[in-house]
Coordinates of C-alpha atoms in Angstrom, one line a residue:
X1 CA 25.7 58.9 -11.9
X2 CA 23.8 60.9 -13.6
X3 CA 21.2 61.1 -16.0
X4 CA 19.7 63.5 -18.7
X5 CA 16.0 63.0 -18.4
X6 CA 12.7 64.3 -17.8
X7 CA 10.9 61.9 -14.7
X8 CA 7.8 60.7 -15.6
X9 CA 6.3 58.8 -13.1
X10 CA 8.7 56.1 -10.8
X11 CA 6.8 52.9 -10.2
X12 CA 7.2 50.0 -7.3
X13 CA 5.6 47.0 -8.5
X14 CA 8.1 46.7 -11.9
X15 CA 4.6 47.0 -14.7
X16 CA 6.0 49.6 -17.5
X17 CA 3.8 51.3 -20.6
X18 CA 5.4 51.5 -24.2
X19 CA 8.1 54.6 -24.9
X20 CA 9.2 54.2 -21.0
X21 CA 12.7 53.4 -19.9
X22 CA 14.4 52.2 -16.7
X23 CA 16.9 53.2 -14.3
X24 CA 17.7 50.4 -11.8
X25 CA 19.3 52.1 -8.6
X26 CA 22.6 51.5 -6.7
X27 CA 21.9 51.5 -3.9
X28 CA 17.4 51.4 -2.8
X29 CA 19.0 54.1 0.6
X30 CA 18.5 56.5 -1.7
X31 CA 15.3 57.0 -1.9
X32 CA 15.2 55.4 2.0
X33 CA 13.4 52.5 0.4
X34 CA 13.7 48.7 2.4
X35 CA 16.3 45.8 0.8
X36 CA 13.4 44.1 -1.2
X37 CA 12.3 46.3 -2.8
X38 CA 13.2 47.2 -6.4
X39 CA 12.8 50.9 -7.1
X40 CA 12.1 51.2 -11.2
X41 CA 11.9 55.2 -11.8
X42 CA 10.7 56.4 -15.7
X43 CA 12.5 58.0 -18.2
X44 CA 11.2 59.5 -22.0
X45 CA 14.8 58.8 -22.9
X46 CA 15.3 55.9 -24.9
X47 CA 15.4 53.1 -22.7
X48 CA 18.7 53.3 -19.3
X49 CA 20.0 51.2 -17.0
X50 CA 22.4 50.8 -14.8
X51 CA 22.1 47.0 -12.7
X52 CA 22.8 46.6 -8.2
X53 CA 26.0 44.5 -8.5
X54 CA 24.9 42.5 -5.7
X55 CA 21.7 41.0 -7.6
X56 CA 22.2 37.9 -9.7
X57 CA 19.6 38.8 -12.0
X58 CA 16.8 41.5 -12.7
X59 CA 13.5 40.8 -12.8
X60 CA 11.1 43.0 -16.2
X61 CA 7.5 42.7 -15.3
X62 CA 5.0 43.5 -18.4
X63 CA 1.4 43.9 -18.3
X64 CA -0.2 43.1 -21.9
X65 CA -1.6 44.9 -23.5
X66 CA -4.0 44.1 -25.8
X67 CA -5.1 40.9 -27.2
X68 CA -2.2 39.0 -29.4
X69 CA 0.5 36.2 -30.3
X70 CA 2.9 36.9 -27.1
X71 CA 5.5 36.5 -29.3
X72 CA 3.9 40.0 -30.6
X73 CA 6.0 43.0 -29.2
X74 CA 3.0 45.1 -29.8
X75 CA 1.7 42.8 -27.5
X76 CA 3.5 43.7 -24.8
X77 CA 3.9 47.5 -25.6
X78 CA 6.9 46.9 -26.9
X79 CA 8.8 43.9 -26.0
X80 CA 8.5 40.1 -26.1
X81 CA 8.5 38.8 -22.0
X82 CA 11.9 36.9 -21.6
X83 CA 12.8 34.2 -19.2
X84 CA 13.4 36.2 -16.2
X85 CA 10.3 39.2 -17.5
X86 CA 7.1 38.3 -15.1
X87 CA 3.5 39.0 -17.1
X88 CA -0.1 39.8 -16.2
X89 CA -2.5 39.1 -18.6
X90 CA -5.6 41.4 -17.2
X91 CA -9.1 40.5 -17.5
X92 CA -10.4 40.4 -21.5
X93 CA -7.0 39.9 -22.9
X94 CA -6.6 37.3 -24.6
X95 CA -3.3 36.0 -25.5
X96 CA -2.1 33.2 -27.2
X97 CA 0.8 31.7 -27.8
X98 CA 2.3 30.1 -31.2
X99 CA 5.9 29.9 -30.9
X100 CA 8.0 28.6 -28.3
X101 CA 7.5 31.3 -24.5
X102 CA 9.0 31.7 -22.0
X103 CA 8.5 33.7 -18.5
X104 CA 9.3 34.1 -15.0
X105 CA 5.8 34.5 -13.3
X106 CA 3.1 35.0 -15.0
X107 CA -0.9 36.2 -13.6
X108 CA -3.7 34.5 -16.0
X109 CA -7.0 37.4 -15.5
X110 CA -7.6 37.2 -18.7
X111 CA -7.0 34.4 -21.3
X112 CA -4.3 32.1 -22.5
X113 CA -4.2 29.5 -25.7
X114 CA -2.1 27.9 -27.1
X115 CA -2.4 26.5 -30.2
X116 CA -1.2 23.7 -31.9
X117 CA 2.1 22.0 -30.2
X118 CA 3.3 25.1 -28.5
X119 CA 4.6 25.0 -25.1
X120 CA 5.0 28.0 -22.6
X121 CA 7.9 27.5 -20.3
X122 CA 7.7 28.9 -16.8
X123 CA 10.4 29.6 -14.6
X124 CA 8.3 31.3 -11.4
X125 CA 4.1 30.8 -10.0
X126 CA 1.6 30.2 -11.8
X127 CA -1.4 32.3 -10.9
X128 CA -5.0 31.6 -13.1
X129 CA -7.7 33.4 -11.6
X130 CA -9.2 33.6 -15.7
X131 CA -9.5 31.3 -18.7
X132 CA -6.0 28.3 -19.3
X133 CA -6.6 27.5 -22.6
X134 CA -3.7 24.2 -24.0
X135 CA -6.1 23.0 -26.8
X136 CA -5.5 19.3 -27.5
X137 CA -1.2 19.8 -28.0
X138 CA -0.4 22.6 -25.8
X139 CA 2.8 21.9 -23.0
X140 CA 3.3 23.6 -20.0
X141 CA 6.4 23.5 -18.2
X142 CA 7.6 25.1 -15.5
X143 CA 11.9 24.3 -15.4
X144 CA 14.5 26.5 -13.8
X145 CA 15.4 26.4 -10.1
X146 CA 13.7 28.4 -7.8
X147 CA 10.6 26.7 -5.6
X148 CA 7.3 28.0 -7.4
X149 CA 3.5 27.7 -6.7
X150 CA 0.9 26.7 -8.9
X151 CA -1.6 29.4 -7.7
X152 CA -5.7 29.3 -9.1
X153 CA -7.8 26.4 -10.8
X154 CA -6.0 25.0 -14.0
X155 CA -6.2 22.1 -16.5
X156 CA -2.8 20.3 -17.7
X157 CA -3.5 19.7 -20.9
X158 CA 0.8 18.6 -21.2
X159 CA 2.3 18.9 -18.7
X160 CA 6.9 19.8 -18.9
X161 CA 8.4 18.9 -14.9
X162 CA 12.0 20.4 -14.9
X163 CA 13.1 21.6 -11.8
X164 CA 16.9 19.9 -11.6
X165 CA 16.4 18.8 -8.3
X166 CA 14.3 17.2 -5.3
X167 CA 15.4 20.8 -3.4
X168 CA 13.5 22.7 -6.0
X169 CA 9.7 22.3 -5.6
X170 CA 6.2 22.9 -7.3
X171 CA 3.9 23.8 -4.4
X172 CA -0.6 23.4 -5.2
X173 CA -2.2 25.5 -3.7
X174 CA -5.1 25.3 -5.8
X175 CA -7.0 22.8 -8.5
X176 CA -4.3 21.9 -11.0
X177 CA -5.7 19.3 -13.4
X178 CA -3.9 17.1 -16.3
X179 CA -6.8 16.0 -18.3
X180 CA -7.7 12.8 -20.1
X181 CA -5.8 13.6 -23.7
X182 CA -3.2 14.8 -21.7
X183 CA 0.4 13.8 -20.0
X184 CA 2.9 14.4 -17.4
X185 CA 7.2 13.8 -18.4
X186 CA 7.5 14.2 -14.9
X187 CA 11.5 14.5 -15.0
X188 CA 13.0 16.4 -11.5
X189 CA 11.6 18.4 -9.0
X190 CA 9.6 18.2 -6.2
X191 CA 5.6 18.6 -5.7
X192 CA 4.5 19.2 -2.6
X193 CA 0.8 19.3 -2.5
X194 CA -0.2 20.8 1.1
X195 CA -3.7 20.7 2.7
X196 CA -4.8 23.6 0.4
X197 CA -4.2 21.7 -2.9
X198 CA -6.2 19.1 -5.3
X199 CA -4.0 17.2 -8.4
X200 CA -5.2 14.4 -10.7
X201 CA -3.7 13.1 -13.1
X202 CA -6.1 11.7 -15.0
X203 CA -4.0 10.4 -19.1
X204 CA -4.1 7.0 -19.9
X205 CA -1.0 6.6 -20.2
X206 CA 1.9 5.7 -17.6
X207 CA 4.3 7.3 -16.1
X208 CA 7.9 6.9 -14.3
X209 CA 8.8 9.2 -11.9
X210 CA 12.4 9.3 -12.3
X211 CA 15.2 9.0 -8.9
X212 CA 15.1 13.1 -8.9
X213 CA 11.7 13.2 -8.5
X214 CA 9.0 12.9 -5.8
X215 CA 5.2 13.7 -5.0
X216 CA 4.9 14.9 -1.4
X217 CA 0.7 14.7 -0.8
X218 CA 0.4 16.8 2.7
X219 CA -2.5 17.7 3.7
X220 CA -3.8 18.0 0.1
X221 CA -5.2 15.9 -3.0
X222 CA -3.8 14.0 -5.0
X223 CA -5.8 11.7 -8.0
X224 CA -4.2 10.0 -11.3
X225 CA -6.1 7.6 -13.5
X226 CA -6.7 4.5 -15.4
X227 CA -2.8 3.6 -15.3
X228 CA -0.1 2.3 -13.1
X229 CA 3.0 4.6 -11.4
X230 CA 6.5 3.4 -11.9
X231 CA 8.1 4.3 -9.5
X232 CA 11.6 4.8 -8.4
X233 CA 12.5 9.2 -6.6
X234 CA 10.0 9.4 -4.1
X235 CA 6.0 8.7 -3.5
X236 CA 5.5 9.8 -0.1
X237 CA 2.2 10.9 2.3
X238 CA 2.0 12.1 5.3
X239 CA -1.5 13.4 5.7
X240 CA -3.8 13.9 3.3
X241 CA -5.6 11.7 0.5
X242 CA -3.6 10.2 -2.1
X243 CA -6.0 7.7 -4.9
X244 CA -3.9 5.5 -7.2
X245 CA -5.6 4.6 -10.5
X246 CA -9.3 4.0 -11.3
X247 CA -9.9 0.6 -12.8
X248 CA -8.9 -3.1 -11.9
X249 CA -4.7 -4.0 -12.1
X250 CA -4.0 -0.4 -11.5
X251 CA -0.8 -0.3 -9.9
X252 CA 2.0 1.1 -7.9
X253 CA 5.6 -0.6 -8.9
X254 CA 8.7 1.0 -6.7
X255 CA 11.5 -0.2 -8.0
X256 CA 15.7 0.3 -8.1
X257 CA 16.4 2.9 -6.0
X258 CA 12.8 4.4 -5.7
X259 CA 11.0 5.0 -1.7
X260 CA 7.4 4.6 -1.5
X261 CA 6.3 6.0 2.1
X262 CA 3.2 6.8 4.5
X263 CA 3.3 8.5 7.5
X264 CA -0.3 9.5 7.4
X265 CA -2.9 9.9 5.6
X266 CA -5.3 7.7 3.1
X267 CA -3.9 6.1 0.1
X268 CA -6.0 4.2 -1.9
X269 CA -5.3 1.8 -4.3
X270 CA -6.4 0.2 -7.1
X271 CA -4.5 -2.8 -8.2
X272 CA -1.5 -3.3 -6.3
X273 CA 1.5 -1.7 -3.7
X274 CA 4.5 -4.0 -5.7
X275 CA 8.5 -2.9 -4.5
X276 CA 11.3 -4.7 -5.5
X277 CA 13.4 -1.5 -4.5
X278 CA 16.3 -1.6 -2.0
X279 CA 19.3 0.4 -0.5
X280 CA 19.0 3.8 -0.1
X281 CA 17.1 7.2 -2.1
X282 CA 19.8 9.8 -2.1
X283 CA 19.0 12.8 -2.9
X284 CA 16.6 12.8 0.0
X285 CA 18.5 10.4 1.8
X286 CA 15.2 7.4 2.8
X287 CA 15.2 3.9 2.5
X288 CA 14.5 2.4 -0.6
X289 CA 11.8 -0.1 -1.2
X290 CA 7.8 0.1 1.2
X291 CA 8.3 2.2 4.8
X292 CA 4.6 2.6 6.2
X293 CA 4.4 4.1 10.3
X294 CA 1.5 5.6 9.7
X295 CA -2.0 6.1 8.0
X296 CA -3.9 4.5 5.8
X297 CA -3.0 1.9 2.4
X298 CA -6.1 0.7 1.0
X299 CA -5.4 -2.1 -1.7
X300 CA -7.1 -3.5 -4.8
X301 CA -9.9 -1.1 -4.2
X302 CA -11.1 -2.0 -8.0
X303 CA -9.3 -5.5 -8.5
X304 CA -5.9 -7.7 -9.2
X305 CA -6.0 -9.6 -11.7
X306 CA -2.6 -11.1 -11.9
X307 CA -1.0 -14.4 -11.1
X308 CA 0.9 -14.4 -8.0
X309 CA 1.7 -11.0 -8.0
X310 CA -0.1 -9.5 -4.2
X311 CA -2.1 -6.8 -4.0
X312 CA 0.9 -5.9 -1.8
X313 CA 4.0 -7.9 -3.5
X314 CA 7.7 -7.1 -1.3
X315 CA 9.8 -9.3 -4.3
X316 CA 13.2 -11.1 -2.7
X317 CA 15.4 -8.6 -2.4
X318 CA 12.7 -5.7 -1.3
X319 CA 13.0 -3.5 2.0
X320 CA 10.0 -3.0 3.7
X321 CA 9.4 -1.9 6.7
X322 CA 6.0 -1.9 8.7
X323 CA 5.6 -0.1 11.8
X324 CA 2.1 1.6 12.2
X325 CA -0.7 2.1 10.9
X326 CA -3.5 -0.7 8.9
X327 CA -3.2 -1.8 5.9
X328 CA -6.4 -3.6 3.9
X329 CA -6.9 -6.0 1.2
X330 CA -10.3 -4.4 -0.1
X331 CA -11.1 -6.5 -3.3
X332 CA -9.5 -9.9 -3.2
X333 CA -7.6 -11.4 -6.4
X334 CA -9.3 -12.4 -8.5
X335 CA -6.3 -14.7 -11.1
X336 CA -6.3 -18.0 -11.6
X337 CA -3.7 -18.2 -8.6
X338 CA -5.0 -15.8 -6.2
X339 CA -2.7 -13.6 -4.1
X340 CA -2.9 -11.5 -2.1
X341 CA 0.0 -10.1 1.1
X342 CA 2.9 -12.0 -1.3
X343 CA 6.6 -11.3 1.1
X344 CA 9.3 -13.5 0.0
X345 CA 12.2 -13.1 1.8
X346 CA 15.7 -13.2 0.4
X347 CA 18.1 -10.1 0.0
X348 CA 15.7 -7.3 1.3
X349 CA 15.8 -6.2 4.0
X350 CA 11.9 -7.0 5.1
X351 CA 10.7 -5.5 9.3
X352 CA 7.6 -5.6 10.6
X353 CA 7.4 -4.7 14.1
X354 CA 4.2 -3.0 14.1
X355 CA 1.5 -2.1 12.9
X356 CA -2.5 -3.5 11.6
X357 CA -2.8 -6.0 8.3
X358 CA -6.5 -6.0 7.0
X359 CA -8.2 -8.3 5.3
X360 CA -11.7 -7.0 3.8
X361 CA -13.5 -3.9 4.8
X362 CA -17.6 -2.8 4.0
X363 CA -17.0 -3.0 0.4
X364 CA -15.8 -6.6 0.2
X365 CA -17.6 -8.5 -1.2
X366 CA -19.6 -11.6 1.1
X367 CA -17.4 -14.7 2.4
X368 CA -14.9 -12.9 0.1
X369 CA -11.3 -15.1 0.7
X370 CA -8.2 -13.7 0.8
X371 CA -5.1 -15.5 0.5
X372 CA -1.9 -14.8 2.2
X373 CA 1.6 -16.6 1.0
X374 CA 4.7 -14.7 3.2
X375 CA 7.8 -15.7 4.4
X376 CA 8.0 -12.5 6.3
X377 CA 5.7 -12.6 10.7
X378 CA 3.6 -10.7 10.2
X379 CA 1.9 -8.1 14.0
X380 CA -1.7 -8.3 14.6
X381 CA -3.4 -10.1 11.8
X382 CA -7.5 -9.4 11.6
X383 CA -9.7 -9.5 8.9
X384 CA -13.7 -7.7 8.4
X385 CA -16.8 -9.4 9.3
X386 CA -17.2 -11.7 7.0
X387 CA -13.9 -11.5 5.2
X388 CA -11.9 -15.3 5.0
X389 CA -7.7 -15.8 4.9
X390 CA -6.5 -18.7 2.2
X391 CA -2.9 -19.6 3.7
X392 CA -0.2 -20.7 1.4
X393 CA 2.1 -20.5 3.8
X394 CA 3.1 -20.9 7.1
X395 CA 2.0 -17.5 8.7
X396 CA 3.7 -16.7 12.0
X397 CA 1.8 -14.1 13.5
X398 CA 4.5 -11.9 16.0
X399 CA 1.7 -10.1 18.1
X400 CA -2.9 -10.5 18.1
X401 CA -4.6 -12.3 15.0
X402 CA -7.6 -11.1 15.2
X403 CA -11.3 -13.4 13.4
X404 CA -14.4 -10.4 13.6
X405 CA -18.1 -12.1 13.3
X406 CA -18.2 -15.2 10.9
X407 CA -14.8 -14.7 9.3
X408 CA -12.5 -18.2 8.5
X409 CA -9.2 -18.9 8.4
X410 CA -8.5 -21.8 5.5
X411 CA -5.1 -23.0 6.8
X412 CA -4.7 -25.3 3.2
X413 CA -2.1 -27.7 4.8
X414 CA -0.1 -25.3 6.5
X415 CA 0.7 -23.7 10.0
X416 CA -0.3 -20.7 12.2
X417 CA 1.8 -19.5 14.5
X418 CA 0.3 -17.3 18.2
X419 CA 2.0 -16.1 20.4
X420 CA 0.5 -16.8 24.1
X421 CA 0.8 -14.8 27.2
X422 CA -0.2 -16.9 29.5
X423 CA -3.3 -18.5 31.2
X424 CA -7.1 -18.8 29.0
X425 CA -8.5 -19.8 25.7
X426 CA -6.5 -19.5 22.1
X427 CA -9.4 -20.4 19.1
X428 CA -9.3 -20.5 15.8
X429 CA -11.8 -19.3 13.8
X430 CA -10.2 -22.4 11.1
X431 CA -12.6 -23.8 8.1
X432 CA -11.9 -25.6 5.7
X433 CA -11.4 -26.3 1.9
X434 CA -14.7 -26.5 0.9
X435 CA -15.4 -23.5 3.9
X436 CA -17.7 -25.7 7.2
X437 CA -16.6 -24.2 10.0
X438 CA -13.7 -26.6 11.7
X439 CA -13.2 -24.9 14.6
X440 CA -9.8 -25.3 17.5
X441 CA -9.3 -23.9 20.3
X442 CA -6.6 -24.4 23.1
X443 CA -8.3 -23.2 26.8
X444 CA -5.1 -22.7 29.2
X445 CA -5.2 -23.4 32.2
X446 CA -1.5 -23.8 33.9
X447 CA 1.7 -23.7 33.0
X448 CA 4.9 -21.1 32.7
X449 CA 4.8 -19.1 30.0
X450 CA 7.8 -16.9 28.6
X451 CA 8.0 -13.1 26.5
X452 CA 8.2 -15.1 23.4
X453 CA 5.2 -18.3 24.2
X454 CA 3.8 -20.0 21.1
X455 CA 1.1 -22.0 20.3
X456 CA 1.8 -23.4 16.3
X457 CA -1.9 -25.7 15.3
X458 CA -1.9 -27.5 11.8
X459 CA -4.7 -29.4 10.2
X460 CA -3.8 -32.4 7.5
X461 CA -7.4 -32.6 5.1
X462 CA -6.6 -35.8 5.7
X463 CA -6.0 -39.8 7.2
X464 CA -2.9 -39.3 9.4
X465 CA -0.6 -41.5 7.8
X466 CA -0.1 -44.2 10.7
X467 CA -3.5 -44.8 10.7
X468 CA -4.5 -48.1 9.5
X469 CA -7.5 -47.7 9.0
X470 CA -8.2 -48.5 5.5
X471 CA -12.7 -48.6 5.2
X472 CA -13.9 -46.3 7.5
X473 CA -12.7 -43.8 9.7
X474 CA -11.8 -40.4 10.2
X475 CA -10.2 -37.8 7.3
X476 CA -8.0 -35.2 9.2
X477 CA -6.3 -34.6 12.0
X478 CA -4.8 -31.9 14.1
X479 CA -0.9 -31.1 15.2
X480 CA -0.5 -29.3 17.9
X481 CA 3.5 -28.4 19.3
X482 CA 4.5 -25.3 21.4
X483 CA 6.7 -23.7 22.8
X484 CA 8.4 -21.5 25.8
X485 CA 5.4 -23.4 28.6
X486 CA 6.4 -24.9 30.8
X487 CA 4.7 -27.8 32.4
X488 CA 1.4 -26.6 29.8
X489 CA -2.0 -27.9 31.5
X490 CA -4.7 -26.5 28.7
X491 CA -8.0 -28.4 26.9
X492 CA -8.8 -28.7 23.5
X493 CA -12.1 -28.0 21.4
X494 CA -12.2 -29.2 17.5
X495 CA -14.1 -29.8 15.4
X496 CA -14.7 -31.2 12.2
X497 CA -16.6 -31.8 9.2
X498 CA -19.6 -33.6 8.5
X499 CA -17.7 -34.9 4.9
X500 CA -14.0 -35.8 6.9
X501 CA -16.0 -39.0 8.5
X502 CA -15.6 -41.2 5.4
X503 CA -18.5 -44.3 5.2
X504 CA -19.1 -43.1 8.5
X505 CA -18.2 -45.0 11.3
X506 CA -19.6 -45.4 13.9
X507 CA -17.0 -46.7 16.5
X508 CA -14.5 -43.0 16.8
X509 CA -12.2 -42.5 19.5
X510 CA -9.5 -40.3 20.2
X511 CA -6.1 -41.2 20.4
X512 CA -2.4 -39.0 20.4
X513 CA 0.4 -41.6 18.0
X514 CA 4.4 -40.1 19.1
X515 CA 5.7 -44.0 18.6
X516 CA 2.6 -45.6 17.8
X517 CA -1.0 -44.3 19.3
X518 CA -2.9 -44.5 22.1
X519 CA -6.0 -44.2 23.2
X520 CA -6.4 -40.9 24.6
X521 CA -9.3 -41.9 28.0
X522 CA -11.0 -39.0 28.9
X523 CA -12.0 -37.5 25.5
X524 CA -14.4 -37.0 25.2
X525 CA -16.7 -37.3 21.3
X526 CA -20.0 -35.6 21.0
X527 CA -21.5 -35.4 17.1
X528 CA -17.9 -33.8 15.1
X529 CA -15.9 -32.1 18.4
X530 CA -13.9 -33.8 20.1
X531 CA -13.2 -32.6 24.0
X532 CA -9.8 -33.5 25.6
X533 CA -7.2 -32.7 28.2
X534 CA -3.6 -32.8 27.4
X535 CA -0.2 -31.8 28.8
X536 CA 2.1 -32.7 25.7
X537 CA 3.7 -30.0 24.2
X538 CA 3.6 -31.7 21.4
X539 CA 0.6 -33.5 20.4
X540 CA -0.5 -35.4 16.9
X541 CA -3.7 -36.1 17.5
X542 CA -7.0 -38.0 15.1
X543 CA -10.1 -40.5 16.0
X544 CA -9.2 -43.8 15.2
X545 CA -12.0 -46.8 14.1
X546 CA -12.3 -48.5 16.8
X547 CA -12.2 -53.0 17.0
X548 CA -15.0 -54.5 18.7
X549 CA -14.9 -58.4 19.6
X550 CA -19.1 -60.4 19.9
X551 CA -19.0 -63.4 22.0
X552 CA -21.3 -65.3 20.2
X553 CA -21.7 -69.4 22.2
X554 CA -25.6 -69.5 21.3
X555 CA -26.2 -70.3 25.4
X556 CA -24.1 -68.8 28.3
X557 CA -20.8 -70.0 29.9
X558 CA -20.7 -70.6 34.3
X559 CA -16.6 -70.2 33.9
X560 CA -15.4 -71.5 37.3
X561 CA -11.9 -70.2 38.3
X562 CA -8.6 -71.7 36.2
X563 CA -10.8 -73.1 34.8
X564 CA -10.6 -73.3 30.4
X565 CA -13.3 -73.2 28.3
X566 CA -14.5 -72.2 24.4
X567 CA -15.5 -68.8 23.3
X568 CA -17.0 -68.0 19.7
X569 CA -16.3 -65.5 19.0
X570 CA -16.6 -62.7 15.8
X571 CA -14.9 -59.2 15.3
X572 CA -14.9 -56.0 14.0
X573 CA -12.3 -54.3 13.2
X574 CA -9.9 -52.8 10.1
X575 CA -7.6 -53.5 9.3
X576 CA -8.8 -57.8 9.8
X577 CA -8.0 -58.4 13.6
X578 CA -5.5 -60.9 14.0
X579 CA -6.3 -63.7 17.0
X580 CA -3.4 -64.8 18.7

């Protein structure tokens, strides 16, 4: 190819000035440069260039030579940048976007401002080491199909992300913030926040993450403001910190085929983590719903006031997998019908094979009660030193139940089932509805225990239905059931509250009920504690007011063998005794 002209210079950076022209060389080997270089020849003649046929497109680079409007050609030396062009705003130069504008990569060392409702579409990297002033409605749109990065520190006002699909990524390496008066329209693409990155979304209006959108925290920090996120795409935290919401009720609700995945790191949610999602999110072919395998997820850090909705709430058709890590409930529900953990069985796949549900932490108010309503067995359950648990359904713990400090468990008429592995003491730090402690322990001294052995305990703050006492009685009974234990031998220590004694009974005896009451002869009732040895696999027991018979003859009576005498007696019994 013959080119007629005067060669002025060559430049590997791509910057060009007014009056110059470019020749794109078909093969860089002519100039002995590597295949990744773009070699430019400058001519004083009108622009003349030839492109490499193997290239899909060629990008020009423009450096602003003076302050001015983006769409004024003289700002850039004669040509306005287009969607395929890289631009640089040097130090001391101010560029104003006052009409819709476009570029590929952009480097801001000077000042970039947007007036009115105008938009700058960026199809490549964003590097801001100067000043960006978006005004009150200025919009930056990240578009195109290439993987790009956001570098430097930037406050965005209106941000739109249209990257097409989950294969096209935006990596936030610096500190990016959407201001409280702005908005985020996240339509498609994958946001990655690595260790060096921080992304804060501060508007007060909620956002939706659609099926083709993904936020991944891989070591950096994600902060969201006073709003709820509707997640129909993917939110994944593998390391770093994600903080969702600032006010009571700010929540993350995963629905449709959406997925919320925690593989590590720290997650804090001001209000609730909810899910009705089920199935497979494809792409990227991950399970829908909530999946937690590691890390720490702290819920209700500020508050939850929604009736009948848990701070962790999985609907009947929602999927939930918990295999590792810790889920912490920080503040108890303040709703009139409170609920903190709500897991409803149904069509959704729910699997809890590991991890720990922790109720309370150092920020929990003293003597808080957390309400659990789950139809799904829990693996590990623990409490902080002064947090209590209240049941709204029977609770089955498959591995370990741990109460720390003065924590209590209010069964509320439901039962608690825990595994037993062998002989030893198993404690239930129970309380009644008034908060009074009524602990019970089962100390196994013998028996054969299989791998699925368990004990299940229920206590009712009412008189046993077959207790005939009517005026003075104990207003409580217990039911202990066990399975997988052959020839059990154990000791029961059960405490009742002073208010369980109705009209101050004074002659209580411990008895067990099968088809009728049988006195437990080895039982000791001292104060408000009943202690006895037992070997039954299914035990109902309580304390009954025992009748007395008093001989009232005024004079001593001599009783001889085979003689008949008459004794005068009185009886005290509830209900009244019948004489035969």
